[in-house]
CSV table of C-alpha atoms in Angstrom, one decimal:
chain,number,residue,atom,x,y,z
A,1,MET,CA,114.0,178.2,74.4
A,2,PRO,CA,114.8,177.7,70.6
A,3,SER,CA,117.2,174.8,69.9
A,4,ASP,CA,119.9,177.1,68.6
A,5,SER,CA,120.1,179.5,71.6
A,6,LEU,CA,121.6,179.5,75.0
A,7,PRO,CA,119.8,180.0,78.4
A,8,ARG,CA,118.9,183.6,79.1
A,9,GLU,CA,121.4,183.9,81.9
A,10,VAL,CA,124.4,182.8,79.7
A,11,HIS,CA,126.6,185.4,78.1
A,12,ARG,CA,128.9,184.2,75.3
A,13,VAL,CA,132.1,185.9,74.1
A,14,LYS,CA,133.9,184.9,70.9
A,15,ALA,CA,137.7,185.0,71.0
A,16,ARG,CA,139.9,184.6,67.9
A,17,LEU,CA,143.3,183.1,69.0
A,18,ALA,CA,146.7,183.9,67.5
A,19,ASN,CA,146.7,180.7,65.5
A,20,GLY,CA,143.4,181.7,63.8
A,21,SER,CA,141.1,179.3,65.7
A,22,VAL,CA,138.0,180.5,67.6
A,23,ASN,CA,137.0,179.8,71.1
A,24,TYR,CA,133.7,180.7,72.8
A,25,TYR,CA,133.7,181.6,76.5
A,26,SER,CA,130.5,181.3,78.5
A,27,SER,CA,129.6,183.1,81.8
A,28,LEU,CA,126.6,184.2,83.7
A,29,ARG,CA,125.1,187.7,82.9
A,30,GLY,CA,125.4,190.4,85.5
A,31,ARG,CA,127.6,188.4,87.8
A,32,LYS,CA,131.4,188.8,88.0
A,33,GLY,CA,133.8,185.9,87.9
A,34,THR,CA,131.3,183.4,86.7
A,35,GLY,CA,133.0,182.1,83.6
A,36,PHE,CA,132.1,178.5,83.5
A,37,TYR,CA,132.7,177.0,80.0
A,38,LYS,CA,135.0,177.2,77.0
A,39,SER,CA,134.2,175.6,73.7
A,40,VAL,CA,135.0,175.7,70.0
A,41,SER,CA,131.3,175.4,69.2
A,42,ARG,CA,129.1,178.5,69.1
A,43,HIS,CA,126.1,176.5,70.5
A,44,PRO,CA,127.5,173.8,72.8
A,45,ARG,CA,125.3,170.8,73.2
A,46,GLU,CA,127.6,168.7,75.4
A,47,ARG,CA,126.4,167.4,78.7
A,48,GLU,CA,129.5,169.0,80.2
A,49,PHE,CA,128.1,172.5,79.2
A,50,LEU,CA,124.8,171.9,81.0
A,51,ALA,CA,126.5,170.4,84.0
A,52,ALA,CA,128.9,173.5,84.2
A,53,TYR,CA,125.9,175.8,83.7
A,54,VAL,CA,124.0,174.2,86.6
A,55,ALA,CA,127.0,174.3,88.8
A,56,ALA,CA,127.7,177.9,88.0
A,57,MET,CA,124.1,178.9,88.8
A,58,ASP,CA,124.2,177.1,92.1
A,59,ALA,CA,127.5,178.7,93.0
A,60,ALA,CA,126.7,182.2,91.8
A,61,SER,CA,125.6,184.9,94.2
A,62,PRO,CA,122.2,186.3,93.3
A,63,LYS,CA,122.0,189.5,91.3
A,64,THR,CA,121.7,192.5,93.6
A,65,SER,CA,120.1,195.8,92.8
A,66,GLY,CA,121.2,198.9,94.8
A,67,TYR,CA,118.0,200.7,93.8
A,68,LEU,CA,115.6,200.2,96.7
A,69,THR,CA,112.0,201.0,96.9
A,70,GLU,CA,112.7,203.9,99.3
A,71,HIS,CA,114.9,205.4,96.5
A,72,LEU,CA,112.0,205.0,94.1
A,73,VAL,CA,109.7,206.9,96.5
A,74,ASP,CA,112.2,209.6,97.1
A,75,ASP,CA,112.8,210.1,93.4
A,76,PHE,CA,109.0,210.4,92.8
A,77,ILE,CA,108.7,213.0,95.6
A,78,ARG,CA,111.4,215.1,94.0
A,79,SER,CA,110.0,214.7,90.5
A,80,PRO,CA,108.3,217.5,88.6
A,81,ARG,CA,105.2,215.4,88.3
A,82,PHE,CA,104.8,215.4,92.1
A,83,THR,CA,105.8,219.0,92.6
A,84,ARG,CA,103.2,220.2,90.1
A,85,LEU,CA,100.4,218.7,92.2
A,86,LYS,CA,98.3,220.9,94.6
A,87,SER,CA,99.4,221.0,98.2
A,88,ARG,CA,96.5,219.0,99.4
A,89,THR,CA,97.1,216.2,96.9
A,90,GLN,CA,100.8,216.2,97.8
A,91,ARG,CA,99.9,215.7,101.5
A,92,ASP,CA,97.5,212.9,100.6
A,93,TYR,CA,100.1,211.2,98.4
A,94,ARG,CA,102.8,211.7,100.9
A,95,LEU,CA,100.8,209.9,103.6
A,96,TRP,CA,100.5,206.8,101.4
A,97,LEU,CA,104.0,207.1,100.0
A,98,ASP,CA,105.4,207.1,103.6
A,99,ARG,CA,103.3,204.0,104.4
A,100,PHE,CA,104.5,202.3,101.2
A,101,SER,CA,108.1,203.2,102.0
A,102,ALA,CA,107.8,201.9,105.5
A,103,GLU,CA,106.4,198.6,104.3
A,104,PHE,CA,108.7,198.0,101.2
A,105,GLY,CA,111.6,200.5,101.7
A,106,GLU,CA,114.3,197.9,102.1
A,107,ASP,CA,113.2,195.8,99.2
A,108,PRO,CA,114.7,196.2,95.7
A,109,ALA,CA,112.6,198.2,93.3
A,110,THR,CA,113.0,195.5,90.7
A,111,MET,CA,110.4,193.4,92.5
A,112,PHE,CA,107.7,195.6,91.1
A,113,GLU,CA,108.8,195.4,87.4
A,114,GLU,CA,106.5,192.5,86.6
C-alpha cells in the first residue's frame, strides 16, 4: 500500500462545511452504517484512525452477494451461447452443469472470480 493511500476497504468522503472548513469521513466500502472516522486530514496517519479501522472491520458484517452459483448456471443455460449448441452437446453439458450446481449451488458466484 503506498504511503499516501488508504486501505482498499476504506471509502473516504469530503464534506465542505458552512464555515468553509473541510472534513473527511471514512467508512467501509460496500457495507452500510460503517462510518468509523472523521478527520480534517485527507490521509489520516493517527493511531486513532487505525484503531477505528480495525474495530470497524471486526464489527462489520461480511459482504454478501445475492448472485449464487446456481444463478450463474441458470444464466448460462438460458444464454445464446448454450442454446446454439447441438442437442447432444447440450445434454452432455447439462449433466455436468447439474452436478456442478448440486455441489456449489448455494455458494456465492464471487468465489470463482480469482
